[in-house]
């Protein structure tokens, strides 16, 4: 079954030029716009549902099953490949709304190529070839299969964001920078929530093995992110406009606080130690975002709620370390309160991307 899905996937990549001709009309798109005024037809809705099912649910679930070496890994990934192929073709066969040249269409072929590579690696490993040259390349193939499989949910998330942006036709021209800022920040917080959950449930042994506290890694990411914000939020060499000063200032606060958090993550004896710096940084960032002025009243109100949600994430993290764990690494079993910080952080994603 998996060999058949691989053959179908290869055939789809060969036929992409022929299929693309069905969805390339742009004669109804107003000048300067990204989409036409036509409604999304049933074919495109089915494409959206199938690709969301495949890349948003089936493949991530199959990845987890592969990590635990479940016998359901191969059947589930085979079903996901078939669903993804059907959705891919339907994306080129729709009528109704027309789209200008966009990143979603351009990136789709790269994602499908990545899927083809992953399926090919899976087939090779499933054949259990271990003689001759196969004995030397099998281990690298296993590693490549794992890396591509774990990267697939991240790349799929990016493509789904591109799809949403393309469907409504925004994030073009002068609005590109604002869209990038909001979607990158929102995605970063949902990734942070996922990593917090993983560390809470299965990552404590890994943390003890590294000899570092969780705040060391949090602070390192905060410092790196602050450096990026410091030098990218303002177009250097041009006049300071709108919220440039606040964005750049927050970047400086982040990398300075991140370095402090790294320094405080060990005691004088070199042993890992908990600290409150990441929680304080998130809380103060939320406070700044709640007072972040916007051109539209709706965007200002959404930023306010986003800031409050972020403040809640920082506050719950501080309470968890200081009053629930009392500076200990973790309990044998997670306390019910410890699920709040990982929950509130991804919740802020919705509000972070809403101002677009």
mmCIF file of C-alpha atoms in Angstrom:
data_model
loop_
_atom_site.group_PDB
_atom_site.id
_atom_site.type_symbol
_atom_site.label_atom_id
_atom_site.label_comp_id
_atom_site.label_asym_id
_atom_site.label_seq_id
_atom_site.Cartn_x
_atom_site.Cartn_y
_atom_site.Cartn_z
ATOM 1 C CA UNK A 1 0.000 0.000 0.000
ATOM 2 C CA UNK A 2 2.783 2.450 0.891
ATOM 3 C CA UNK A 3 4.525 1.725 -2.450
ATOM 4 C CA UNK A 4 1.338 2.607 -4.318
ATOM 5 C CA UNK A 5 1.051 5.910 -2.442
ATOM 6 C CA UNK A 6 4.664 6.729 -3.310
ATOM 7 C CA UNK A 7 3.998 6.046 -7.002
ATOM 8 C CA UNK A 8 0.960 8.303 -6.927
ATOM 9 C CA UNK A 9 2.986 11.026 -5.222
ATOM 10 C CA UNK A 10 5.723 10.828 -7.849
ATOM 11 C CA UNK A 11 3.107 10.975 -10.595
ATOM 12 C CA UNK A 12 1.590 14.104 -9.057
ATOM 13 C CA UNK A 13 4.940 15.879 -9.096
ATOM 14 C CA UNK A 14 5.510 14.899 -12.729
ATOM 15 C CA UNK A 15 2.066 16.180 -13.755
ATOM 16 C CA UNK A 16 2.171 19.431 -11.770
ATOM 17 C CA UNK A 17 2.604 21.622 -14.862
ATOM 18 C CA UNK A 18 -0.378 20.129 -16.618
ATOM 19 C CA UNK A 19 -2.579 20.375 -13.555
ATOM 20 C CA UNK A 20 -1.527 23.939 -12.720
ATOM 21 C CA UNK A 21 -3.144 25.196 -15.905
ATOM 22 C CA UNK A 22 -6.613 24.643 -14.404
ATOM 23 C CA UNK A 23 -6.200 27.216 -11.622
ATOM 24 C CA UNK A 24 -4.043 29.927 -13.150
ATOM 25 C CA UNK A 25 -6.670 32.412 -14.457
ATOM 26 C CA UNK A 26 -6.408 35.897 -12.953
ATOM 27 C CA UNK A 27 -8.623 37.969 -15.260
ATOM 28 C CA UNK A 28 -11.186 38.871 -12.555
ATOM 29 C CA UNK A 29 -8.712 40.158 -9.953
ATOM 30 C CA UNK A 30 -8.995 43.963 -9.437
ATOM 31 C CA UNK A 31 -5.813 45.937 -9.947
ATOM 32 C CA UNK A 32 -3.680 45.971 -6.801
ATOM 33 C CA UNK A 33 -5.715 43.214 -5.124
ATOM 34 C CA UNK A 34 -4.659 39.693 -4.257
ATOM 35 C CA UNK A 35 -7.958 37.888 -4.908
ATOM 36 C CA UNK A 36 -11.096 38.329 -6.972
ATOM 37 C CA UNK A 37 -14.504 39.083 -5.471
ATOM 38 C CA UNK A 38 -15.851 35.602 -6.302
ATOM 39 C CA UNK A 39 -16.765 33.261 -3.430
ATOM 40 C CA UNK A 40 -14.704 30.197 -2.562
ATOM 41 C CA UNK A 41 -16.260 27.241 -4.377
ATOM 42 C CA UNK A 42 -16.928 23.741 -3.013
ATOM 43 C CA UNK A 43 -13.818 22.265 -4.644
ATOM 44 C CA UNK A 44 -11.535 24.701 -2.862
ATOM 45 C CA UNK A 45 -13.328 24.138 0.461
ATOM 46 C CA UNK A 46 -12.744 20.397 0.073
ATOM 47 C CA UNK A 47 -9.073 21.111 -0.714
ATOM 48 C CA UNK A 48 -8.800 23.139 2.513
ATOM 49 C CA UNK A 49 -10.483 20.454 4.613
ATOM 50 C CA UNK A 50 -8.437 17.582 3.150
ATOM 51 C CA UNK A 51 -5.084 19.335 3.527
ATOM 52 C CA UNK A 52 -5.927 20.461 7.063
ATOM 53 C CA UNK A 53 -6.867 16.872 7.905
ATOM 54 C CA UNK A 54 -3.711 15.431 6.329
ATOM 55 C CA UNK A 55 -1.061 17.941 7.391
ATOM 56 C CA UNK A 56 -2.705 19.230 10.551
ATOM 57 C CA UNK A 57 -3.908 15.961 12.102
ATOM 58 C CA UNK A 58 -2.910 12.716 10.343
ATOM 59 C CA UNK A 59 0.798 13.384 9.719
ATOM 60 C CA UNK A 60 1.527 14.823 13.225
ATOM 61 C CA UNK A 61 -0.299 11.877 14.807
ATOM 62 C CA UNK A 62 1.618 9.473 12.584
ATOM 63 C CA UNK A 63 4.878 11.165 13.598
ATOM 64 C CA UNK A 64 4.115 10.498 17.267
ATOM 65 C CA UNK A 65 3.211 6.886 16.468
ATOM 66 C CA UNK A 66 6.524 6.565 14.626
ATOM 67 C CA UNK A 67 8.453 7.856 17.646
ATOM 68 C CA UNK A 68 6.878 5.204 19.882
ATOM 69 C CA UNK A 69 7.304 2.591 17.103
ATOM 70 C CA UNK A 70 3.611 1.791 16.850
ATOM 71 C CA UNK A 71 2.439 -0.645 14.190
ATOM 72 C CA UNK A 72 -0.153 1.955 13.154
ATOM 73 C CA UNK A 73 2.520 4.419 11.995
ATOM 74 C CA UNK A 74 2.780 3.142 8.411
ATOM 75 C CA UNK A 75 -0.985 2.659 7.786
ATOM 76 C CA UNK A 76 -1.798 6.119 9.145
ATOM 77 C CA UNK A 77 0.926 7.847 7.127
ATOM 78 C CA UNK A 78 -0.244 5.971 4.020
ATOM 79 C CA UNK A 79 -3.782 7.283 4.527
ATOM 80 C CA UNK A 80 -2.376 10.774 5.106
ATOM 81 C CA UNK A 81 -0.391 10.614 1.869
ATOM 82 C CA UNK A 82 -3.492 9.601 -0.108
ATOM 83 C CA UNK A 83 -5.557 12.402 1.455
ATOM 84 C CA UNK A 84 -2.769 14.950 0.804
ATOM 85 C CA UNK A 85 -2.525 13.897 -2.847
ATOM 86 C CA UNK A 86 -6.273 14.293 -3.358
ATOM 87 C CA UNK A 87 -6.207 17.711 -1.715
ATOM 88 C CA UNK A 88 -3.193 18.775 -3.772
ATOM 89 C CA UNK A 89 -4.918 18.068 -7.083
ATOM 90 C CA UNK A 90 -8.169 19.706 -5.961
ATOM 91 C CA UNK A 91 -6.206 22.863 -5.146
ATOM 92 C CA UNK A 92 -5.457 23.206 -8.876
ATOM 93 C CA UNK A 93 -8.934 22.269 -10.121
ATOM 94 C CA UNK A 94 -11.080 24.830 -8.322
ATOM 95 C CA UNK A 95 -13.230 27.524 -9.879
ATOM 96 C CA UNK A 96 -14.755 30.582 -8.231
ATOM 97 C CA UNK A 97 -12.318 32.855 -6.439
ATOM 98 C CA UNK A 98 -9.141 33.653 -8.366
ATOM 99 C CA UNK A 99 -5.770 34.345 -6.795
ATOM 100 C CA UNK A 100 -2.796 36.403 -7.900
ATOM 101 C CA UNK A 101 0.690 34.889 -7.747
ATOM 102 C CA UNK A 102 1.168 33.938 -4.092
ATOM 103 C CA UNK A 103 3.502 32.227 -1.660
ATOM 104 C CA UNK A 104 1.007 29.449 -0.856
ATOM 105 C CA UNK A 105 1.035 28.129 -4.428
ATOM 106 C CA UNK A 106 4.815 28.479 -4.705
ATOM 107 C CA UNK A 107 5.498 26.718 -1.410
ATOM 108 C CA UNK A 108 3.062 23.850 -2.100
ATOM 109 C CA UNK A 109 5.467 22.084 -4.480
ATOM 110 C CA UNK A 110 8.274 22.283 -1.901
ATOM 111 C CA UNK A 111 6.014 20.762 0.744
ATOM 112 C CA UNK A 112 4.943 17.946 -1.585
ATOM 113 C CA UNK A 113 8.581 17.300 -2.515
ATOM 114 C CA UNK A 114 9.362 17.046 1.187
ATOM 115 C CA UNK A 115 6.495 14.577 1.532
ATOM 116 C CA UNK A 116 7.837 12.538 -1.419
ATOM 117 C CA UNK A 117 11.276 12.364 0.195
ATOM 118 C CA UNK A 118 9.725 11.252 3.480
ATOM 119 C CA UNK A 119 7.629 8.566 1.803
ATOM 120 C CA UNK A 120 10.666 7.339 -0.141
ATOM 121 C CA UNK A 121 12.742 7.099 3.034
ATOM 122 C CA UNK A 122 9.895 5.257 4.747
ATOM 123 C CA UNK A 123 9.640 2.715 1.941
ATOM 124 C CA UNK A 124 13.403 2.118 1.991
ATOM 125 C CA UNK A 125 13.412 1.536 5.750
ATOM 126 C CA UNK A 126 10.338 -0.696 5.536
ATOM 127 C CA UNK A 127 12.193 -3.001 3.125
ATOM 128 C CA UNK A 128 14.716 -3.771 5.927
ATOM 129 C CA UNK A 129 17.722 -3.903 3.587
ATOM 130 C CA UNK A 130 20.832 -4.518 5.688
ATOM 131 C CA UNK A 131 23.477 -6.167 3.467
ATOM 132 C CA UNK A 132 26.349 -4.548 1.622
ATOM 133 C CA UNK A 133 26.144 -0.796 1.240
ATOM 134 C CA UNK A 134 22.765 -0.790 2.974
ATOM 135 C CA UNK A 135 24.438 -1.638 6.280
ATOM 136 C CA UNK A 136 26.391 1.643 6.061
ATOM 137 C CA UNK A 137 23.636 3.963 4.870
ATOM 138 C CA UNK A 138 20.717 2.596 6.880
ATOM 139 C CA UNK A 139 21.545 4.572 10.030
ATOM 140 C CA UNK A 140 21.817 7.923 8.151
ATOM 141 C CA UNK A 141 18.541 7.061 6.419
ATOM 142 C CA UNK A 142 16.871 6.453 9.788
ATOM 143 C CA UNK A 143 18.150 9.805 11.058
ATOM 144 C CA UNK A 144 17.012 11.617 7.900
ATOM 145 C CA UNK A 145 13.568 10.009 8.141
ATOM 146 C CA UNK A 146 13.267 11.188 11.742
ATOM 147 C CA UNK A 147 14.434 14.733 11.008
ATOM 148 C CA UNK A 148 12.126 15.196 8.012
ATOM 149 C CA UNK A 149 9.205 13.680 9.912
ATOM 150 C CA UNK A 150 9.660 15.997 12.890
ATOM 151 C CA UNK A 151 10.089 19.021 10.618
ATOM 152 C CA UNK A 152 6.903 18.205 8.694
ATOM 153 C CA UNK A 153 4.442 19.636 11.305
ATOM 154 C CA UNK A 154 6.374 22.924 11.431
ATOM 155 C CA UNK A 155 6.549 23.265 7.638
ATOM 156 C CA UNK A 156 2.877 22.258 7.359
ATOM 157 C CA UNK A 157 1.897 24.934 9.873
ATOM 158 C CA UNK A 158 3.724 27.557 7.803
ATOM 159 C CA UNK A 159 1.959 26.386 4.645
ATOM 160 C CA UNK A 160 -1.443 26.505 6.366
ATOM 161 C CA UNK A 161 -0.737 30.081 7.426
ATOM 162 C CA UNK A 162 0.191 30.885 3.833
ATOM 163 C CA UNK A 163 -3.097 29.305 2.757
ATOM 164 C CA UNK A 164 -5.159 31.452 5.113
ATOM 165 C CA UNK A 165 -3.336 34.586 4.001
ATOM 166 C CA UNK A 166 -3.849 33.718 0.328
ATOM 167 C CA UNK A 167 -7.530 32.859 0.751
ATOM 168 C CA UNK A 168 -8.429 36.371 1.928
ATOM 169 C CA UNK A 169 -5.782 38.206 -0.082
ATOM 170 C CA UNK A 170 -4.053 40.247 2.608
ATOM 171 C CA UNK A 171 -0.411 40.637 3.768
ATOM 172 C CA UNK A 172 0.554 42.357 0.536
ATOM 173 C CA UNK A 173 2.541 45.522 -0.175
ATOM 174 C CA UNK A 174 3.034 47.779 2.842
ATOM 175 C CA UNK A 175 1.153 45.358 5.112
ATOM 176 C CA UNK A 176 3.725 42.576 4.718
ATOM 177 C CA UNK A 177 5.893 43.685 7.648
ATOM 178 C CA UNK A 178 2.960 43.868 10.052
ATOM 179 C CA UNK A 179 1.748 40.429 8.995
ATOM 180 C CA UNK A 180 5.191 38.900 9.447
ATOM 181 C CA UNK A 181 5.547 40.399 12.926
ATOM 182 C CA UNK A 182 2.178 39.141 14.148
ATOM 183 C CA UNK A 183 2.305 35.676 12.609
ATOM 184 C CA UNK A 184 5.915 35.043 13.682
ATOM 185 C CA UNK A 185 5.213 36.169 17.251
ATOM 186 C CA UNK A 186 1.972 34.182 17.431
ATOM 187 C CA UNK A 187 3.615 31.046 16.054
ATOM 188 C CA UNK A 188 6.527 31.471 18.463
ATOM 189 C CA UNK A 189 4.190 31.519 21.456
ATOM 190 C CA UNK A 190 2.257 28.449 20.352
ATOM 191 C CA UNK A 191 5.585 26.643 19.812
ATOM 192 C CA UNK A 192 6.652 27.769 23.281
ATOM 193 C CA UNK A 193 3.440 26.339 24.745
ATOM 194 C CA UNK A 194 3.989 23.017 22.970
ATOM 195 C CA UNK A 195 7.583 22.786 24.208
ATOM 196 C CA UNK A 196 6.473 23.641 27.762
ATOM 197 C CA UNK A 197 3.930 20.817 27.601
ATOM 198 C CA UNK A 198 6.518 18.339 26.279
ATOM 199 C CA UNK A 199 8.996 19.317 29.006
ATOM 200 C CA UNK A 200 6.267 19.063 31.631
ATOM 201 C CA UNK A 201 5.151 15.571 30.595
ATOM 202 C CA UNK A 202 8.259 13.790 29.295
ATOM 203 C CA UNK A 203 11.189 16.209 29.377
ATOM 204 C CA UNK A 204 12.273 16.213 33.031
ATOM 205 C CA UNK A 205 14.721 13.332 32.614
ATOM 206 C CA UNK A 206 16.294 15.095 29.614
ATOM 207 C CA UNK A 207 16.667 18.306 31.644
ATOM 208 C CA UNK A 208 18.396 16.429 34.480
ATOM 209 C CA UNK A 209 20.715 14.773 31.957
ATOM 210 C CA UNK A 210 21.750 18.140 30.474
ATOM 211 C CA UNK A 211 22.514 19.533 33.920
ATOM 212 C CA UNK A 212 20.618 22.747 33.144
ATOM 213 C CA UNK A 213 17.356 24.222 34.337
ATOM 214 C CA UNK A 214 14.436 24.925 32.051
ATOM 215 C CA UNK A 215 15.019 28.677 32.482
ATOM 216 C CA UNK A 216 18.453 28.354 30.854
ATOM 217 C CA UNK A 217 16.870 27.317 27.557
ATOM 218 C CA UNK A 218 13.997 29.804 27.909
ATOM 219 C CA UNK A 219 16.443 32.636 28.565
ATOM 220 C CA UNK A 220 18.677 31.631 25.652
ATOM 221 C CA UNK A 221 15.715 31.789 23.256
ATOM 222 C CA UNK A 222 14.599 35.107 24.774
ATOM 223 C CA UNK A 223 18.099 36.580 24.273
ATOM 224 C CA UNK A 224 18.283 35.367 20.662
ATOM 225 C CA UNK A 225 14.794 36.654 19.901
ATOM 226 C CA UNK A 226 15.652 40.022 21.475
ATOM 227 C CA UNK A 227 18.702 40.401 19.233
ATOM 228 C CA UNK A 228 16.547 39.719 16.168
ATOM 229 C CA UNK A 229 13.900 42.240 17.273
ATOM 230 C CA UNK A 230 16.497 44.897 18.058
ATOM 231 C CA UNK A 231 17.840 44.976 14.521
ATOM 232 C CA UNK A 232 14.786 44.068 12.416
ATOM 233 C CA UNK A 233 11.810 46.007 13.800
ATOM 234 C CA UNK A 234 13.192 49.343 12.529
ATOM 235 C CA UNK A 235 14.490 49.948 9.028
ATOM 236 C CA UNK A 236 17.879 51.363 9.910
ATOM 237 C CA UNK A 237 18.844 54.451 7.970
ATOM 238 C CA UNK A 238 15.253 55.687 7.758
ATOM 239 C CA UNK A 239 13.169 57.873 10.061
ATOM 240 C CA UNK A 240 11.731 56.381 13.255
ATOM 241 C CA UNK A 241 8.002 55.984 12.708
ATOM 242 C CA UNK A 242 4.926 54.727 14.564
ATOM 243 C CA UNK A 243 5.865 51.915 16.967
ATOM 244 C CA UNK A 244 9.500 51.414 15.898
ATOM 245 C CA UNK A 245 10.893 52.741 19.177
ATOM 246 C CA UNK A 246 8.719 50.480 21.322
ATOM 247 C CA UNK A 247 9.506 47.396 19.249
ATOM 248 C CA UNK A 248 13.255 48.044 19.304
ATOM 249 C CA UNK A 249 13.212 48.860 23.022
ATOM 250 C CA UNK A 250 11.425 45.609 23.772
ATOM 251 C CA UNK A 251 14.091 43.786 21.753
ATOM 252 C CA UNK A 252 16.823 45.339 23.909
ATOM 253 C CA UNK A 253 14.923 44.389 27.074
ATOM 254 C CA UNK A 254 14.577 40.821 25.829
ATOM 255 C CA UNK A 255 18.238 40.169 25.038
ATOM 256 C CA UNK A 256 19.433 41.866 28.227
ATOM 257 C CA UNK A 257 16.921 39.929 30.347
ATOM 258 C CA UNK A 258 17.779 36.721 28.499
ATOM 259 C CA UNK A 259 21.460 37.088 29.376
ATOM 260 C CA UNK A 260 20.530 37.712 33.022
ATOM 261 C CA UNK A 261 18.312 34.623 32.988
ATOM 262 C CA UNK A 262 21.154 32.497 31.596
ATOM 263 C CA UNK A 263 23.488 33.778 34.330
ATOM 264 C CA UNK A 264 20.939 33.050 37.074
ATOM 265 C CA UNK A 265 20.174 29.538 35.792
ATOM 266 C CA UNK A 266 23.134 28.112 37.776
ATOM 267 C CA UNK A 267 24.089 28.575 41.399
ATOM 268 C CA UNK A 268 27.606 29.201 42.687
ATOM 269 C CA UNK A 269 28.313 25.492 42.740
ATOM 270 C CA UNK A 270 27.386 25.145 39.067
ATOM 271 C CA UNK A 271 24.161 23.256 39.746
ATOM 272 C CA UNK A 272 20.985 24.126 37.786
ATOM 273 C CA UNK A 273 18.710 26.654 39.496
ATOM 274 C CA UNK A 274 15.223 27.949 38.741
ATOM 275 C CA UNK A 275 14.640 31.680 38.246
ATOM 276 C CA UNK A 276 11.775 34.027 37.393
ATOM 277 C CA UNK A 277 13.347 36.019 34.557
ATOM 278 C CA UNK A 278 11.458 34.346 31.634
ATOM 279 C CA UNK A 279 8.127 34.743 33.449
ATOM 280 C CA UNK A 280 8.860 38.395 34.233
ATOM 281 C CA UNK A 281 9.870 39.090 30.623
ATOM 282 C CA UNK A 282 6.642 37.543 29.301
ATOM 283 C CA UNK A 283 4.562 39.486 31.850
ATOM 284 C CA UNK A 284 6.222 42.820 31.004
ATOM 285 C CA UNK A 285 5.901 42.120 27.270
ATOM 286 C CA UNK A 286 2.187 41.522 27.792
ATOM 287 C CA UNK A 287 1.888 44.796 29.691
ATOM 288 C CA UNK A 288 3.638 46.635 26.835
ATOM 289 C CA UNK A 289 1.416 44.973 24.211
ATOM 290 C CA UNK A 290 -1.740 45.899 26.138
ATOM 291 C CA UNK A 291 -0.799 49.568 25.690
ATOM 292 C CA UNK A 292 0.404 49.173 22.087
ATOM 293 C CA UNK A 293 -1.331 51.904 19.984
ATOM 294 C CA UNK A 294 -2.764 50.898 16.608
ATOM 295 C CA UNK A 295 -4.352 52.781 13.709
ATOM 296 C CA UNK A 296 -7.698 50.960 14.060
ATOM 297 C CA UNK A 297 -9.686 50.853 17.291
ATOM 298 C CA UNK A 298 -10.410 47.157 16.746
ATOM 299 C CA UNK A 299 -6.695 46.374 16.417
ATOM 300 C CA UNK A 300 -6.000 48.356 19.600
ATOM 301 C CA UNK A 301 -8.625 46.374 21.512
ATOM 302 C CA UNK A 302 -7.278 43.067 20.195
ATOM 303 C CA UNK A 303 -3.744 44.077 21.223
ATOM 304 C CA UNK A 304 -5.064 44.863 24.685
ATOM 305 C CA UNK A 305 -6.587 41.397 25.098
ATOM 306 C CA UNK A 306 -3.414 39.840 23.670
ATOM 307 C CA UNK A 307 -1.368 41.735 26.249
ATOM 308 C CA UNK A 308 -3.597 40.611 29.102
ATOM 309 C CA UNK A 309 -3.359 36.997 27.939
ATOM 310 C CA UNK A 310 0.422 37.258 27.761
ATOM 311 C CA UNK A 311 0.502 38.794 31.237
ATOM 312 C CA UNK A 312 -1.512 35.812 32.484
ATOM 313 C CA UNK A 313 1.042 33.440 30.915
ATOM 314 C CA UNK A 314 3.920 35.201 32.676
ATOM 315 C CA UNK A 315 2.073 35.406 35.994
ATOM 316 C CA UNK A 316 1.145 31.710 35.991
ATOM 317 C CA UNK A 317 4.762 30.814 35.211
ATOM 318 C CA UNK A 318 5.977 32.884 38.181
ATOM 319 C CA UNK A 319 3.366 31.309 40.489
ATOM 320 C CA UNK A 320 4.301 27.826 39.268
ATOM 321 C CA UNK A 321 8.008 28.266 40.071
ATOM 322 C CA UNK A 322 7.676 30.248 43.311
ATOM 323 C CA UNK A 323 4.607 28.804 45.028
ATOM 324 C CA UNK A 324 3.777 25.452 43.378
ATOM 325 C CA UNK A 325 7.232 23.949 42.801
ATOM 326 C CA UNK A 326 9.004 26.197 45.364
ATOM 327 C CA UNK A 327 12.097 26.371 43.135
ATOM 328 C CA UNK A 328 12.244 22.586 42.669
ATOM 329 C CA UNK A 329 12.740 21.126 39.198
ATOM 330 C CA UNK A 330 9.477 19.186 39.101
ATOM 331 C CA UNK A 331 7.105 16.853 40.940
ATOM 332 C CA UNK A 332 7.053 13.115 40.149
ATOM 333 C CA UNK A 333 3.636 13.803 38.599
ATOM 334 C CA UNK A 334 2.627 17.222 37.177
ATOM 335 C CA UNK A 335 0.496 19.389 39.455
ATOM 336 C CA UNK A 336 -2.817 20.482 37.944
ATOM 337 C CA UNK A 337 -1.719 24.156 38.083
ATOM 338 C CA UNK A 338 1.328 23.384 35.922
ATOM 339 C CA UNK A 339 -0.905 22.895 32.883
ATOM 340 C CA UNK A 340 -1.946 26.568 32.943
ATOM 341 C CA UNK A 341 1.254 28.206 31.550
ATOM 342 C CA UNK A 342 1.399 25.858 28.501
ATOM 343 C CA UNK A 343 -2.312 26.505 27.910
ATOM 344 C CA UNK A 344 -2.261 30.304 28.165
ATOM 345 C CA UNK A 345 0.821 30.757 25.952
ATOM 346 C CA UNK A 346 -0.748 29.204 22.792
ATOM 347 C CA UNK A 347 -4.007 30.989 23.645
ATOM 348 C CA UNK A 348 -2.208 34.281 23.033
ATOM 349 C CA UNK A 349 -1.527 33.079 19.433
ATOM 350 C CA UNK A 350 -5.108 33.823 18.423
ATOM 351 C CA UNK A 351 -4.933 37.360 19.714
ATOM 352 C CA UNK A 352 -1.434 37.937 18.303
ATOM 353 C CA UNK A 353 -2.494 37.103 14.745
ATOM 354 C CA UNK A 354 -5.954 38.722 14.947
ATOM 355 C CA UNK A 355 -4.815 42.357 14.370
ATOM 356 C CA UNK A 356 -3.927 41.420 10.789
#
